[in-house]
Amino acid sequence: MLLIMNNKKECLLLCSVQSDCCFSTPDSGQHFQFQNWTIKADQAKKAEFIRTAEKLKNQLVNIEKDKNGNLYSKKSDFRVEYSTLEELEHKMTNNRKAEKAKIQQQLAKIHNNVKRLQRQLKDVKPTPEFVEKLREMMEEAENAINGFKEEQRLIYEELMKEEKTATNELSALQKKIDTWALGSSAIERVFRLPSGKVPVDKTLQNHLPEEVVEFERFLQQTGGRQGGWDDYDHQHFLKVWTKHKGKPSYIKEALEYLSGRTREDIQQHETWYQEFLILEERKKESIEKWKMKKQQEKQEILKQKQKSEKMFKTENLQQEAAQKQKAEKERKKQQAAVEAWKRHKEIEFAMKQASRLKEEEEREKKQQKERQRQFQLKLLLEKYTRQKEEQEALQRLEKEKREEAEREERKRIAAEEISKFQERDLHKLEVKILEKQAKEEEKIEKEKRLAKLREKVEVHVTRDPSRLYKPTKGWDERTKEIGPTDVQPLLHIPHRAIPTWRQGL
């Protein structure tokens, strides 16, 4: 609903802005001065409206996120129940899109009419037919804008009624929820406590049924919903006790599962469990009675709310009727002001047409004088251009002659320099040839000297393979100095001792 109202308000604002633009001709300055205070008030209202619309838009985005995350999530436990609500929302979204497209088409049509009127005002013709045609176009655009405004106003009023109705329903529901809050929150807190010891607050005793308080006190005094036993022992006890349907024969099997428990412990736990079941059943019956009582109270409160809503609706209808009358008076007042402004604009338009014709005649005379002056300036410019071209031609000829003489001089200097360079190169070449010949002669002389030296030091030896097995002269000299020695045979060769464990092996 907030999104629908937001779209409606944006359309109304756009229509109001375009209706102001349709009269924004170049001659509309006096009209803005005539209704200056009205325009300022409208601008302030528009700015306030835009701020409110942006705020509502942001709130709507946040609500959409919360809704999609909590209601339409696939992991939600109430996915099936909320599917109907989701289908209804899709249907309303499609309706909003269709209505938005329709409004955009109407605004586009009004925009085209205004643009066509502005194009006609750019090319004004001082003829009665043109004035009549212009009046018809203005009336057509104005009627389209007024019709669109009236249609949107009715839709907006209908939406305001729906918003008030929804607000009243939400207020009634909120009050009903507030009446349930104290008792419901107390019961939920008790139900959600863990299976251990359950504390019973004194404040809750005053609001809970006596059976519920008695049950919670019993749990607190006896060790919680398992009678002081751990979860493993209690579950095995329930399994065996349920299997034997509470008969005494279950004790023997229970002792097998509960190795740390005695027969007396099991019997005491059975007594506790039977009392637990009795008190729990009483608690359930008490809660059902309490719910029925609360339901009756809700129905009584709902009846009272319906009566108050009827009275509130009657007052709203009276206020809306008064507002409609006031709005109708305001619309008639504005219509009269617009009619007066139209008459004023028609007179002003006729006067301006006459002054415009006079201005056009004066402008034509000025343009004729300007054309004559431009023609004279053109003739002078052509004469000056011809003279300048002749001077430039003479300058080009002189420049070409001067460049030709410079080229000839450069050629002569280049030829002289080339002959000098050639002579220098020939001289360098001759010097290099002489140096090369001197080096070759010196190399030949050096080779001759080396050949003579080789002949002097060269050794001529004949080949004798038996020399390989003969002792060298160095060995002969060594044996001469030492002389022969007496060699005796070795009778005993020293070696390491043999361990006892290896002896005899």
PDB file of N, CA and C in Angstrom, residues 193-230:
ATOM      1  N   LEU A 193      11.979 -23.060  29.036  1.00  0.00           N
ATOM      2  CA  LEU A 193      13.079 -23.296  29.969  1.00  0.00           C
ATOM      3  C   LEU A 193      13.672 -24.675  29.721  1.00  0.00           C
ATOM      4  N   PRO A 194      14.967 -24.890  30.039  1.00  0.00           N
ATOM      5  CA  PRO A 194      15.599 -26.204  29.825  1.00  0.00           C
ATOM      6  C   PRO A 194      15.039 -27.249  30.765  1.00  0.00           C
ATOM      7  N   SER A 195      15.491 -28.507  30.532  1.00  0.00           N
ATOM      8  CA  SER A 195      14.933 -29.637  31.265  1.00  0.00           C
ATOM      9  C   SER A 195      15.491 -29.762  32.676  1.00  0.00           C
ATOM     10  N   GLY A 196      16.349 -28.864  33.097  1.00  0.00           N
ATOM     11  CA  GLY A 196      16.908 -28.901  34.452  1.00  0.00           C
ATOM     12  C   GLY A 196      15.949 -28.280  35.444  1.00  0.00           C
ATOM     13  N   LYS A 197      16.523 -27.582  36.423  1.00  0.00           N
ATOM     14  CA  LYS A 197      15.683 -26.942  37.443  1.00  0.00           C
ATOM     15  C   LYS A 197      14.964 -25.759  36.844  1.00  0.00           C
ATOM     16  N   VAL A 198      13.676 -25.610  37.167  1.00  0.00           N
ATOM     17  CA  VAL A 198      12.823 -24.567  36.601  1.00  0.00           C
ATOM     18  C   VAL A 198      12.502 -23.576  37.686  1.00  0.00           C
ATOM     19  N   PRO A 199      13.051 -22.364  37.662  1.00  0.00           N
ATOM     20  CA  PRO A 199      12.737 -21.383  38.717  1.00  0.00           C
ATOM     21  C   PRO A 199      11.351 -20.827  38.530  1.00  0.00           C
ATOM     22  N   VAL A 200      10.667 -20.584  39.610  1.00  0.00           N
ATOM     23  CA  VAL A 200       9.320 -20.010  39.588  1.00  0.00           C
ATOM     24  C   VAL A 200       9.392 -18.644  40.238  1.00  0.00           C
ATOM     25  N   ASP A 201       9.205 -17.612  39.449  1.00  0.00           N
ATOM     26  CA  ASP A 201       9.277 -16.250  39.947  1.00  0.00           C
ATOM     27  C   ASP A 201       7.988 -15.900  40.684  1.00  0.00           C
ATOM     28  N   LYS A 202       8.134 -15.053  41.677  1.00  0.00           N
ATOM     29  CA  LYS A 202       6.945 -14.655  42.450  1.00  0.00           C
ATOM     30  C   LYS A 202       5.996 -13.824  41.609  1.00  0.00           C
ATOM     31  N   THR A 203       6.543 -13.031  40.666  1.00  0.00           N
ATOM     32  CA  THR A 203       5.657 -12.201  39.825  1.00  0.00           C
ATOM     33  C   THR A 203       4.839 -13.067  38.888  1.00  0.00           C
ATOM     34  N   LEU A 204       5.434 -14.213  38.423  1.00  0.00           N
ATOM     35  CA  LEU A 204       4.681 -15.094  37.528  1.00  0.00           C
ATOM     36  C   LEU A 204       3.575 -15.825  38.268  1.00  0.00           C
ATOM     37  N   GLN A 205       3.760 -16.069  39.562  1.00  0.00           N
ATOM     38  CA  GLN A 205       2.726 -16.795  40.315  1.00  0.00           C
ATOM     39  C   GLN A 205       1.415 -16.014  40.347  1.00  0.00           C
ATOM     40  N   ASN A 206       1.506 -14.705  40.266  1.00  0.00           N
ATOM     41  CA  ASN A 206       0.292 -13.887  40.321  1.00  0.00           C
ATOM     42  C   ASN A 206      -0.461 -13.903  39.007  1.00  0.00           C
ATOM     43  N   HIS A 207       0.202 -14.294  37.867  1.00  0.00           N
ATOM     44  CA  HIS A 207      -0.434 -14.234  36.545  1.00  0.00           C
ATOM     45  C   HIS A 207      -0.647 -15.607  35.933  1.00  0.00           C
ATOM     46  N   LEU A 208      -0.012 -16.647  36.442  1.00  0.00           N
ATOM     47  CA  LEU A 208      -0.176 -17.988  35.883  1.00  0.00           C
ATOM     48  C   LEU A 208      -1.257 -18.736  36.654  1.00  0.00           C
ATOM     49  N   PRO A 209      -1.886 -19.739  35.996  1.00  0.00           N
ATOM     50  CA  PRO A 209      -2.845 -20.591  36.717  1.00  0.00           C
ATOM     51  C   PRO A 209      -2.158 -21.356  37.843  1.00  0.00           C
ATOM     52  N   GLU A 210      -2.950 -21.752  38.862  1.00  0.00           N
ATOM     53  CA  GLU A 210      -2.399 -22.409  40.044  1.00  0.00           C
ATOM     54  C   GLU A 210      -1.765 -23.752  39.685  1.00  0.00           C
ATOM     55  N   GLU A 211      -2.382 -24.493  38.734  1.00  0.00           N
ATOM     56  CA  GLU A 211      -1.843 -25.794  38.350  1.00  0.00           C
ATOM     57  C   GLU A 211      -0.471 -25.656  37.695  1.00  0.00           C
ATOM     58  N   VAL A 212      -0.294 -24.591  36.890  1.00  0.00           N
ATOM     59  CA  VAL A 212       0.997 -24.374  36.220  1.00  0.00           C
ATOM     60  C   VAL A 212       2.069 -24.069  37.262  1.00  0.00           C
ATOM     61  N   VAL A 213       1.721 -23.210  38.223  1.00  0.00           N
ATOM     62  CA  VAL A 213       2.686 -22.865  39.268  1.00  0.00           C
ATOM     63  C   VAL A 213       3.050 -24.095  40.095  1.00  0.00           C
ATOM     64  N   GLU A 214       2.027 -24.923  40.408  1.00  0.00           N
ATOM     65  CA  GLU A 214       2.278 -26.119  41.189  1.00  0.00           C
ATOM     66  C   GLU A 214       3.201 -27.082  40.445  1.00  0.00           C
ATOM     67  N   PHE A 215       2.973 -27.229  39.120  1.00  0.00           N
ATOM     68  CA  PHE A 215       3.810 -28.113  38.315  1.00  0.00           C
ATOM     69  C   PHE A 215       5.249 -27.604  38.267  1.00  0.00           C
ATOM     70  N   GLU A 216       5.423 -26.297  38.077  1.00  0.00           N
ATOM     71  CA  GLU A 216       6.768 -25.742  37.994  1.00  0.00           C
ATOM     72  C   GLU A 216       7.483 -25.827  39.351  1.00  0.00           C
ATOM     73  N   ARG A 217       6.735 -25.646  40.443  1.00  0.00           N
ATOM     74  CA  ARG A 217       7.333 -25.787  41.771  1.00  0.00           C
ATOM     75  C   ARG A 217       7.769 -27.229  42.016  1.00  0.00           C
ATOM     76  N   PHE A 218       6.923 -28.182  41.542  1.00  0.00           N
ATOM     77  CA  PHE A 218       7.270 -29.595  41.677  1.00  0.00           C
ATOM     78  C   PHE A 218       8.572 -29.902  40.924  1.00  0.00           C
ATOM     79  N   LEU A 219       8.709 -29.368  39.710  1.00  0.00           N
ATOM     80  CA  LEU A 219       9.938 -29.597  38.942  1.00  0.00           C
ATOM     81  C   LEU A 219      11.143 -28.990  39.643  1.00  0.00           C
ATOM     82  N   GLN A 220      10.949 -27.808  40.192  1.00  0.00           N
ATOM     83  CA  GLN A 220      12.074 -27.143  40.858  1.00  0.00           C
ATOM     84  C   GLN A 220      12.528 -27.908  42.094  1.00  0.00           C
ATOM     85  N   GLN A 221      11.580 -28.454  42.822  1.00  0.00           N
ATOM     86  CA  GLN A 221      11.906 -29.135  44.076  1.00  0.00           C
ATOM     87  C   GLN A 221      12.462 -30.543  43.839  1.00  0.00           C
ATOM     88  N   THR A 222      12.074 -31.189  42.721  1.00  0.00           N
ATOM     89  CA  THR A 222      12.450 -32.589  42.490  1.00  0.00           C
ATOM     90  C   THR A 222      13.537 -32.759  41.438  1.00  0.00           C
ATOM     91  N   GLY A 223      14.141 -31.673  40.958  1.00  0.00           N
ATOM     92  CA  GLY A 223      15.293 -31.828  40.054  1.00  0.00           C
ATOM     93  C   GLY A 223      14.956 -31.721  38.591  1.00  0.00           C
ATOM     94  N   GLY A 224      13.904 -31.036  38.186  1.00  0.00           N
ATOM     95  CA  GLY A 224      13.616 -30.800  36.779  1.00  0.00           C
ATOM     96  C   GLY A 224      12.755 -31.883  36.156  1.00  0.00           C
ATOM     97  N   ARG A 225      12.747 -31.907  34.825  1.00  0.00           N
ATOM     98  CA  ARG A 225      11.861 -32.798  34.074  1.00  0.00           C
ATOM     99  C   ARG A 225      12.411 -34.218  34.009  1.00  0.00           C
ATOM    100  N   GLN A 226      13.550 -34.491  34.632  1.00  0.00           N
ATOM    101  CA  GLN A 226      14.093 -35.853  34.675  1.00  0.00           C
ATOM    102  C   GLN A 226      14.232 -36.374  36.101  1.00  0.00           C
ATOM    103  N   GLY A 227      13.689 -35.646  37.066  1.00  0.00           N
ATOM    104  CA  GLY A 227      13.698 -36.084  38.458  1.00  0.00           C
ATOM    105  C   GLY A 227      15.074 -36.174  39.068  1.00  0.00           C
ATOM    106  N   GLY A 228      15.986 -35.353  38.618  1.00  0.00           N
ATOM    107  CA  GLY A 228      17.340 -35.370  39.146  1.00  0.00           C
ATOM    108  C   GLY A 228      18.253 -36.379  38.470  1.00  0.00           C
ATOM    109  N   TRP A 229      17.721 -37.259  37.620  1.00  0.00           N
ATOM    110  CA  TRP A 229      18.545 -38.221  36.892  1.00  0.00           C
ATOM    111  C   TRP A 229      19.144 -37.555  35.663  1.00  0.00           C
ATOM    112  N   ASP A 230      20.226 -38.172  35.112  1.00  0.00           N
ATOM    113  CA  ASP A 230      20.757 -37.679  33.852  1.00  0.00           C
ATOM    114  C   ASP A 230      19.898 -38.184  32.707  1.00  0.00           C
TER     115      ASP A 230
END
